[in-house]
PDB file of C-alpha atoms in Angstrom:
ATOM      1  CA  TYR A   1     179.813 206.295  97.073  1.00 51.00           C
ATOM      2  CA  GLU A   2     179.060 210.017  97.436  1.00 56.00           C
ATOM      3  CA  ASP A   3     178.828 210.917  93.734  1.00 54.00           C
ATOM      4  CA  GLU A   4     175.134 211.196  92.826  1.00 56.00           C
ATOM      5  CA  GLY A   5     176.070 210.618  89.195  1.00 52.00           C
ATOM      6  CA  TYR A   6     177.087 207.071  90.131  1.00 48.00           C
ATOM      7  CA  TYR A   7     173.540 206.321  91.252  1.00 51.00           C
ATOM      8  CA  ARG A   8     171.869 208.208  88.396  1.00 51.00           C
ATOM      9  CA  VAL A   9     173.596 205.876  85.952  1.00 47.00           C
ATOM     10  CA  GLY A  10     172.127 202.995  87.926  1.00 49.00           C
ATOM     11  CA  LEU A  11     168.629 204.476  87.783  1.00 52.00           C
ATOM     12  CA  GLU A  12     168.871 204.987  84.027  1.00 47.00           C
ATOM     13  CA  LEU A  13     169.669 201.302  83.669  1.00 48.00           C
ATOM     14  CA  VAL A  14     166.830 200.072  85.907  1.00 48.00           C
ATOM     15  CA  SER A  15     164.567 199.282  82.978  1.00 50.00           C
ATOM     16  CA  ASN A  16     167.183 196.859  81.627  1.00 53.00           C
ATOM     17  CA  LEU A  17     167.995 195.417  85.039  1.00 61.00           C
ATOM     18  CA  SER A  18     164.512 195.108  86.508  1.00 74.00           C
ATOM     19  CA  GLN A  19     163.689 191.681  85.093  1.00 78.00           C
ATOM     20  CA  ARG A  20     167.060 190.266  86.118  1.00 79.00           C
ATOM     21  CA  ARG A  21     166.615 191.714  89.606  1.00 82.00           C
ATOM     22  CA  LYS A  22     163.098 190.273  89.837  1.00 87.00           C
ATOM     23  CA  ASN A  23     164.345 186.846  88.756  1.00 88.00           C
ATOM     24  CA  GLU A  24     167.110 187.021  91.351  1.00 89.00           C
ATOM     25  CA  LEU A  25     164.752 187.971  94.172  1.00 91.00           C
ATOM     26  CA  GLN A  26     162.310 185.245  93.142  1.00 91.00           C
ATOM     27  CA  PHE A  27     165.160 182.724  93.255  1.00 91.00           C
ATOM     28  CA  ILE A  28     166.046 183.819  96.808  1.00 92.00           C
ATOM     29  CA  THR A  29     162.396 183.862  97.910  1.00 91.00           C
ATOM     30  CA  ASP A  30     162.045 180.216  96.943  1.00 89.00           C
ATOM     31  CA  PHE A  31     164.574 179.349  99.676  1.00 86.00           C
ATOM     32  CA  LEU A  32     162.454 180.935 102.412  1.00 89.00           C
ATOM     33  CA  PRO A  33     159.967 179.033 104.585  1.00 85.00           C
ATOM     34  CA  ALA A  34     156.310 179.190 103.583  1.00 83.00           C
ATOM     35  CA  ASN A  35     154.683 182.369 104.864  1.00 82.00           C
ATOM     36  CA  ASP A  36     151.030 183.374 104.708  1.00 79.00           C
ATOM     37  CA  GLY A  37     151.747 186.976 105.713  1.00 87.00           C
ATOM     38  CA  GLN A  38     153.918 189.728 104.264  1.00 92.00           C
ATOM     39  CA  ARG A  39     157.625 188.964 104.243  1.00 96.00           C
ATOM     40  CA  THR A  40     160.192 191.492 105.425  1.00 97.00           C
ATOM     41  CA  LEU A  41     163.406 192.251 103.504  1.00 98.00           C
ATOM     42  CA  VAL A  42     166.377 194.396 104.517  1.00 98.00           C
ATOM     43  CA  ASP A  43     168.944 195.342 101.861  1.00 98.00           C
ATOM     44  CA  VAL A  44     172.355 196.264 103.276  1.00 97.00           C
ATOM     45  CA  GLY A  45     174.074 198.800 101.032  1.00 95.00           C
ATOM     46  CA  SER A  46     170.862 199.493  99.118  1.00 95.00           C
ATOM     47  CA  GLY A  47     172.508 201.876  96.628  1.00 92.00           C
ATOM     48  CA  ASP A  48     170.096 203.226  94.015  1.00 89.00           C
ATOM     49  CA  GLY A  49     167.160 201.395  95.622  1.00 93.00           C
ATOM     50  CA  GLY A  50     166.559 199.196  92.582  1.00 90.00           C
ATOM     51  CA  TYR A  51     166.258 195.957  94.533  1.00 92.00           C
ATOM     52  CA  LEU A  52     164.014 197.567  97.152  1.00 96.00           C
ATOM     53  CA  LYS A  53     161.603 198.726  94.447  1.00 94.00           C
ATOM     54  CA  ILE A  54     161.432 195.244  92.948  1.00 93.00           C
ATOM     55  CA  ALA A  55     161.004 193.710  96.414  1.00 95.00           C
ATOM     56  CA  GLU A  56     158.063 195.986  97.137  1.00 96.00           C
ATOM     57  CA  GLU A  57     156.483 195.052  93.803  1.00 93.00           C
ATOM     58  CA  MET A  58     156.855 191.399  94.806  1.00 93.00           C
ATOM     59  CA  GLY A  59     154.981 192.026  98.045  1.00 94.00           C
ATOM     60  CA  TYR A  60     157.850 192.403 100.499  1.00 96.00           C
ATOM     61  CA  ARG A  61     157.870 195.013 103.235  1.00 97.00           C
ATOM     62  CA  ALA A  62     161.282 196.286 102.172  1.00 98.00           C
ATOM     63  CA  SER A  63     163.750 198.683 103.739  1.00 98.00           C
ATOM     64  CA  GLY A  64     167.450 199.377 103.365  1.00 98.00           C
ATOM     65  CA  VAL A  65     170.533 200.887 104.918  1.00 98.00           C
ATOM     66  CA  ASP A  66     173.407 202.657 103.228  1.00 96.00           C
ATOM     67  CA  THR A  67     176.248 204.815 104.507  1.00 94.00           C
ATOM     68  CA  SER A  68     176.190 207.031 101.397  1.00 94.00           C
ATOM     69  CA  ALA A  69     174.206 210.240 101.801  1.00 95.00           C
ATOM     70  CA  ALA A  70     173.835 210.473  98.005  1.00 95.00           C
ATOM     71  CA  SER A  71     172.259 207.044  97.627  1.00 94.00           C
ATOM     72  CA  VAL A  72     169.967 207.589 100.624  1.00 96.00           C
ATOM     73  CA  ARG A  73     168.715 210.907  99.205  1.00 95.00           C
ATOM     74  CA  MET A  74     167.975 209.324  95.845  1.00 94.00           C
ATOM     75  CA  SER A  75     166.228 206.325  97.404  1.00 95.00           C
ATOM     76  CA  GLN A  76     164.122 208.451  99.727  1.00 96.00           C
ATOM     77  CA  ALA A  77     163.147 210.657  96.776  1.00 95.00           C
ATOM     78  CA  GLN A  78     161.591 207.511  95.278  1.00 94.00           C
ATOM     79  CA  GLY A  79     159.577 206.960  98.463  1.00 96.00           C
ATOM     80  CA  LEU A  80     161.766 204.095  99.680  1.00 97.00           C
ATOM     81  CA  ASP A  81     162.448 203.369 103.347  1.00 98.00           C
ATOM     82  CA  VAL A  82     166.228 203.786 103.534  1.00 98.00           C
ATOM     83  CA  PHE A  83     168.298 204.721 106.582  1.00 98.00           C
ATOM     84  CA  GLN A  84     171.690 206.403 106.372  1.00 97.00           C
ATOM     85  CA  GLY A  85     174.101 204.428 108.518  1.00 95.00           C
ATOM     86  CA  SER A  86     175.007 200.875 109.407  1.00 95.00           C
ATOM     87  CA  LEU A  87     172.715 197.894 109.847  1.00 96.00           C
ATOM     88  CA  LYS A  88     173.419 197.956 113.591  1.00 95.00           C
ATOM     89  CA  ALA A  89     172.624 201.673 113.846  1.00 95.00           C
ATOM     90  CA  ARG A  90     169.205 201.095 112.214  1.00 96.00           C
ATOM     91  CA  ASN A  91     168.439 198.953 115.268  1.00 95.00           C
ATOM     92  CA  TYR A  92     165.922 196.487 113.848  1.00 97.00           C
ATOM     93  CA  ASP A  93     164.146 194.264 116.358  1.00 97.00           C
ATOM     94  CA  SER A  94     165.644 190.840 116.932  1.00 96.00           C
ATOM     95  CA  ARG A  95     164.089 187.996 114.913  1.00 96.00           C
ATOM     96  CA  SER A  96     161.928 190.393 112.872  1.00 96.00           C
ATOM     97  CA  VAL A  97     163.227 189.969 109.292  1.00 97.00           C
ATOM     98  CA  ASP A  98     162.763 187.174 106.740  1.00 96.00           C
ATOM     99  CA  LEU A  99     165.572 188.061 104.343  1.00 97.00           C
ATOM    100  CA  VAL A 100     168.734 190.170 104.590  1.00 98.00           C
ATOM    101  CA  THR A 101     170.522 190.880 101.308  1.00 97.00           C
ATOM    102  CA  PHE A 102     174.059 192.031 100.529  1.00 96.00           C
ATOM    103  CA  PHE A 103     174.255 192.893  96.818  1.00 93.00           C
ATOM    104  CA  THR A 104     177.853 193.765  95.908  1.00 87.00           C
ATOM    105  CA  THR A 105     178.518 195.128  99.389  1.00 92.00           C
ATOM    106  CA  LEU A 106     180.199 192.647 101.759  1.00 93.00           C
ATOM    107  CA  GLU A 107     183.702 193.388 100.449  1.00 87.00           C
ATOM    108  CA  HIS A 108     183.225 197.090 101.279  1.00 87.00           C
ATOM    109  CA  PHE A 109     182.897 196.585 105.040  1.00 92.00           C
ATOM    110  CA  ILE A 110     185.861 197.062 107.347  1.00 91.00           C
ATOM    111  CA  ASP A 111     184.270 194.467 109.667  1.00 94.00           C
ATOM    112  CA  PRO A 112     182.084 192.110 107.592  1.00 95.00           C
ATOM    113  CA  LYS A 113     181.798 189.652 110.488  1.00 96.00           C
ATOM    114  CA  SER A 114     180.065 192.297 112.600  1.00 96.00           C
ATOM    115  CA  GLU A 115     177.603 193.039 109.762  1.00 96.00           C
ATOM    116  CA  LEU A 116     176.749 189.366 109.345  1.00 97.00           C
ATOM    117  CA  LYS A 117     176.402 188.918 113.103  1.00 97.00           C
ATOM    118  CA  GLU A 118     173.845 191.724 113.157  1.00 98.00           C
ATOM    119  CA  ALA A 119     172.049 190.132 110.195  1.00 98.00           C
ATOM    120  CA  PHE A 120     171.846 186.879 112.167  1.00 98.00           C
ATOM    121  CA  ARG A 121     170.356 188.730 115.158  1.00 97.00           C
ATOM    122  CA  ILE A 122     167.552 190.388 113.209  1.00 98.00           C
ATOM    123  CA  LEU A 123     166.641 187.352 111.113  1.00 97.00           C
ATOM    124  CA  LYS A 124     163.686 185.231 112.092  1.00 96.00           C
ATOM    125  CA  PRO A 125     164.484 181.561 112.724  1.00 95.00           C
ATOM    126  CA  GLY A 126     164.459 179.968 109.283  1.00 94.00           C
ATOM    127  CA  GLY A 127     165.193 183.336 107.633  1.00 96.00           C
ATOM    128  CA  SER A 128     168.022 183.715 105.123  1.00 97.00           C
ATOM    129  CA  VAL A 129     170.920 185.947 104.229  1.00 98.00           C
ATOM    130  CA  TYR A 130     171.768 186.380 100.550  1.00 97.00           C
ATOM    131  CA  ILE A 131     175.252 187.574  99.604  1.00 97.00           C
ATOM    132  CA  THR A 132     176.169 188.047  95.977  1.00 92.00           C
ATOM    133  CA  ARG A 133     178.775 189.424  93.583  1.00 88.00           C
ATOM    134  CA  VAL A 134     181.577 189.284  96.154  1.00 89.00           C
ATOM    135  CA  PRO A 135     185.044 189.088  94.531  1.00 86.00           C
ATOM    136  CA  ASN A 136     186.416 185.528  94.608  1.00 84.00           C
ATOM    137  CA  LEU A 137     190.146 185.665  95.263  1.00 76.00           C
ATOM    138  CA  ASP A 138     190.462 181.986  94.318  1.00 75.00           C
ATOM    139  CA  SER A 139     188.922 182.558  90.892  1.00 71.00           C
ATOM    140  CA  ALA A 140     190.815 181.591  87.766  1.00 69.00           C
ATOM    141  CA  MET A 141     191.306 185.302  87.041  1.00 64.00           C
ATOM    142  CA  GLY A 142     192.443 185.998  90.590  1.00 60.00           C
ATOM    143  CA  GLU A 143     194.971 183.176  90.507  1.00 64.00           C
ATOM    144  CA  ALA A 144     196.297 184.299  87.135  1.00 65.00           C
ATOM    145  CA  GLN A 145     196.553 188.007  87.917  1.00 63.00           C
ATOM    146  CA  ARG A 146     197.343 187.839  91.655  1.00 62.00           C
ATOM    147  CA  GLU A 147     197.904 191.398  92.934  1.00 64.00           C
ATOM    148  CA  ARG A 148     196.801 192.722  89.503  1.00 58.00           C
ATOM    149  CA  PHE A 149     193.370 191.067  89.850  1.00 57.00           C
ATOM    150  CA  TYR A 150     190.941 193.741  88.669  1.00 56.00           C
ATOM    151  CA  ASP A 151     188.723 193.361  91.757  1.00 57.00           C
ATOM    152  CA  ILE A 152     191.554 194.317  94.114  1.00 63.00           C
ATOM    153  CA  LYS A 153     190.741 197.991  94.399  1.00 67.00           C
ATOM    154  CA  THR A 154     190.292 200.902  96.776  1.00 67.00           C
ATOM    155  CA  GLY A 155     187.183 200.429  98.886  1.00 74.00           C
ATOM    156  CA  HIS A 156     187.405 196.637  98.891  1.00 78.00           C
ATOM    157  CA  TYR A 157     188.620 195.686 102.360  1.00 78.00           C
ATOM    158  CA  TYR A 158     188.012 191.925 102.462  1.00 84.00           C
ATOM    159  CA  TYR A 159     188.299 189.166  99.898  1.00 82.00           C
ATOM    160  CA  PHE A 160     186.873 185.675 100.138  1.00 89.00           C
ATOM    161  CA  SER A 161     186.941 182.240  98.585  1.00 90.00           C
ATOM    162  CA  THR A 162     184.171 179.654  98.635  1.00 93.00           C
ATOM    163  CA  GLU A 163     185.736 178.092 101.738  1.00 94.00           C
ATOM    164  CA  THR A 164     186.491 181.237 103.744  1.00 94.00           C
ATOM    165  CA  ILE A 165     183.046 182.780 103.288  1.00 96.00           C
ATOM    166  CA  LYS A 166     181.449 179.458 104.247  1.00 96.00           C
ATOM    167  CA  ARG A 167     183.564 179.210 107.405  1.00 96.00           C
ATOM    168  CA  LEU A 168     182.758 182.797 108.373  1.00 96.00           C
ATOM    169  CA  LEU A 169     179.004 182.241 108.102  1.00 97.00           C
ATOM    170  CA  GLU A 170     179.116 178.929 109.950  1.00 97.00           C
ATOM    171  CA  SER A 171     181.139 180.502 112.776  1.00 97.00           C
ATOM    172  CA  LEU A 172     178.204 182.873 113.349  1.00 97.00           C
ATOM    173  CA  GLY A 173     175.621 180.078 113.496  1.00 96.00           C
ATOM    174  CA  PHE A 174     174.349 180.131 109.913  1.00 97.00           C
ATOM    175  CA  GLU A 175     173.630 176.977 107.943  1.00 97.00           C
ATOM    176  CA  VAL A 176     175.110 177.482 104.472  1.00 97.00           C
ATOM    177  CA  GLU A 177     172.719 176.200 101.817  1.00 96.00           C
ATOM    178  CA  MET A 178     174.418 177.282  98.613  1.00 95.00           C
ATOM    179  CA  VAL A 179     177.784 178.637  97.513  1.00 95.00           C
ATOM    180  CA  GLU A 180     178.407 179.225  93.822  1.00 93.00           C
ATOM    181  CA  THR A 181     180.711 181.265  91.640  1.00 91.00           C
ATOM    182  CA  LYS A 182     179.949 183.086  88.415  1.00 86.00           C
ATOM    183  CA  ILE A 183     181.890 184.560  85.530  1.00 79.00           C
ATOM    184  CA  ARG A 184     180.262 187.520  83.835  1.00 71.00           C
ATOM    185  CA  GLY A 185     179.214 186.406  80.394  1.00 62.00           C
ATOM    186  CA  ASP A 186     177.732 189.697  79.184  1.00 58.00           C
ATOM    187  CA  LEU A 187     180.426 190.365  76.597  1.00 61.00           C
ATOM    188  CA  LEU A 188     180.289 186.805  75.297  1.00 68.00           C
ATOM    189  CA  GLU A 189     176.500 187.011  74.864  1.00 71.00           C
ATOM    190  CA  LEU A 190     176.788 190.390  73.146  1.00 65.00           C
ATOM    191  CA  GLU A 191     179.477 189.183  70.740  1.00 70.00           C
ATOM    192  CA  HIS A 192     177.384 186.135  69.890  1.00 72.00           C
ATOM    193  CA  ARG A 193     174.181 188.123  69.350  1.00 75.00           C
ATOM    194  CA  ASN A 194     176.056 190.492  67.056  1.00 75.00           C
ATOM    195  CA  GLN A 195     177.454 187.491  65.174  1.00 81.00           C
ATOM    196  CA  ARG A 196     181.051 188.423  65.890  1.00 81.00           C
ATOM    197  CA  ILE A 197     181.817 184.902  67.078  1.00 82.00           C
ATOM    198  CA  SER A 198     180.595 181.665  65.551  1.00 89.00           C
ATOM    199  CA  ASP A 199     178.070 179.347  67.189  1.00 89.00           C
ATOM    200  CA  SER A 200     180.754 176.699  67.697  1.00 90.00           C
ATOM    201  CA  ASP A 201     183.167 179.134  69.396  1.00 84.00           C
ATOM    202  CA  TYR A 202     180.335 180.466  71.543  1.00 80.00           C
ATOM    203  CA  GLU A 203     179.384 176.981  72.745  1.00 88.00           C
ATOM    204  CA  ARG A 204     183.020 176.065  73.415  1.00 88.00           C
ATOM    205  CA  ILE A 205     183.720 179.207  75.442  1.00 80.00           C
ATOM    206  CA  LYS A 206     180.429 178.914  77.300  1.00 83.00           C
ATOM    207  CA  SER A 207     181.234 175.303  78.216  1.00 88.00           C
ATOM    208  CA  ASN A 208     184.661 176.339  79.541  1.00 83.00           C
ATOM    209  CA  ILE A 209     183.073 179.098  81.637  1.00 77.00           C
ATOM    210  CA  GLU A 210     180.529 176.709  83.132  1.00 84.00           C
ATOM    211  CA  ASP A 211     183.290 174.237  83.970  1.00 83.00           C
ATOM    212  CA  LEU A 212     185.257 176.934  85.829  1.00 81.00           C
ATOM    213  CA  GLU A 213     182.134 177.988  87.712  1.00 78.00           C
ATOM    214  CA  ARG A 214     181.456 174.409  88.836  1.00 82.00           C
ATOM    215  CA  LYS A 215     185.025 174.210  90.163  1.00 80.00           C
ATOM    216  CA  GLY A 216     184.548 177.384  92.231  1.00 79.00           C
ATOM    217  CA  LYS A 217     186.761 179.440  89.917  1.00 81.00           C
ATOM    218  CA  GLY A 218     184.245 182.081  88.860  1.00 80.00           C
ATOM    219  CA  GLU A 219     185.071 185.718  89.591  1.00 79.00           C
ATOM    220  CA  LYS A 220     182.065 186.431  91.819  1.00 87.00           C
ATOM    221  CA  LEU A 221     180.700 184.555  94.843  1.00 92.00           C
ATOM    222  CA  THR A 222     177.030 184.055  95.678  1.00 94.00           C
ATOM    223  CA  VAL A 223     175.927 182.537  98.988  1.00 96.00           C
ATOM    224  CA  ILE A 224     172.610 181.695 100.609  1.00 97.00           C
ATOM    225  CA  ALA A 225     172.708 180.856 104.319  1.00 97.00           C
ATOM    226  CA  ARG A 226     169.883 180.226 106.765  1.00 97.00           C
ATOM    227  CA  LYS A 227     169.388 181.009 110.435  1.00 97.00           C
ATOM    228  CA  PRO A 228     168.471 177.617 111.935  1.00 96.00           C
ATOM    229  CA  ALA A 229     164.767 177.143 112.618  1.00 90.00           C
ATOM    230  CA  LEU A 230     165.770 175.568 115.942  1.00 72.00           C
ATOM    231  CA  SER A 231     166.389 179.131 117.122  1.00 53.00           C
ATOM    232  CA  ASN A 232     162.624 179.187 117.754  1.00 50.00           C
ATOM    233  CA  LEU A 233     163.186 176.851 120.672  1.00 46.00           C
ATOM    234  CA  ILE A 234     166.730 177.622 121.790  1.00 50.00           C
ATOM    235  CA  ARG A 235     167.717 181.263 121.734  1.00 55.00           C
ATOM    236  CA  PRO A 236     171.428 181.934 122.386  1.00 54.00           C
ATOM    237  CA  ILE A 237     172.116 183.566 125.752  1.00 53.00           C
ATOM    238  CA  GLU A 238     174.263 186.197 124.044  1.00 58.00           C
ATOM    239  CA  GLU A 239     171.334 187.241 121.850  1.00 58.00           C
ATOM    240  CA  GLU A 240     169.053 187.482 124.914  1.00 59.00           C
ATOM    241  CA  LEU A 241     171.542 189.757 126.658  1.00 60.00           C
ATOM    242  CA  ILE A 242     171.976 191.976 123.596  1.00 61.00           C
ATOM    243  CA  GLU A 243     168.209 192.375 123.311  1.00 60.00           C
ATOM    244  CA  PHE A 244     167.888 193.141 127.029  1.00 59.00           C
ATOM    245  CA  ARG A 245     170.587 195.807 126.911  1.00 62.00           C
ATOM    246  CA  ARG A 246     169.097 197.322 123.756  1.00 60.00           C
ATOM    247  CA  LYS A 247     165.677 197.782 125.405  1.00 62.00           C
ATOM    248  CA  VAL A 248     166.860 198.886 128.837  1.00 58.00           C
ATOM    249  CA  LEU A 249     169.848 201.130 128.111  1.00 57.00           C
TER     250      LEU A 249
END
């Protein structure tokens, strides 16, 4: 997005989001192999830079890419290492990154397969890609609303289900470790805290939400996939050629 106001709103909310972001990054970090040195994180579509700031506080060497000039300016003003352009254009070294994250971004790419392929190239063997808050077209809401599904909007080019996103990642060589769906429960929690719904109704609705999530019917997808550690021993010929061309040409 090019509207700086969009990102300023995000920055104003950082204080409320920071703990949730830290918890999320800690959850992802627990999936990574043990590492005595500093881990490297790349955030694709880094937006207001909120996740990069938290990652740095957690000890990561963090950098990001974003196609929006507005978001890059705001991130760089905070001293963050953010490049304007695509992941491929940033030209990270092969097998140099521990974690690549896509927070609410994969659906915005015209060619998400190409983005994930580049993520695979730059990941170290055993490194992970984390994709979250991607619209789930097979969600209960999506099935009920069809073409009126609120997440079908301008700027969203691709939609996934638990099965299609898993197949896409596996086709690129990733090992999928977790696929889950979530339904935003913010309004439910707020209504309960403000005592506008009873404890019994809250528990009933919450139980129904959790049941839908277990069945893959939540509105948002979250995926963790790993680059096989075997890549330490067997490096694909295609990756060797790409690296050769990148250094020579």
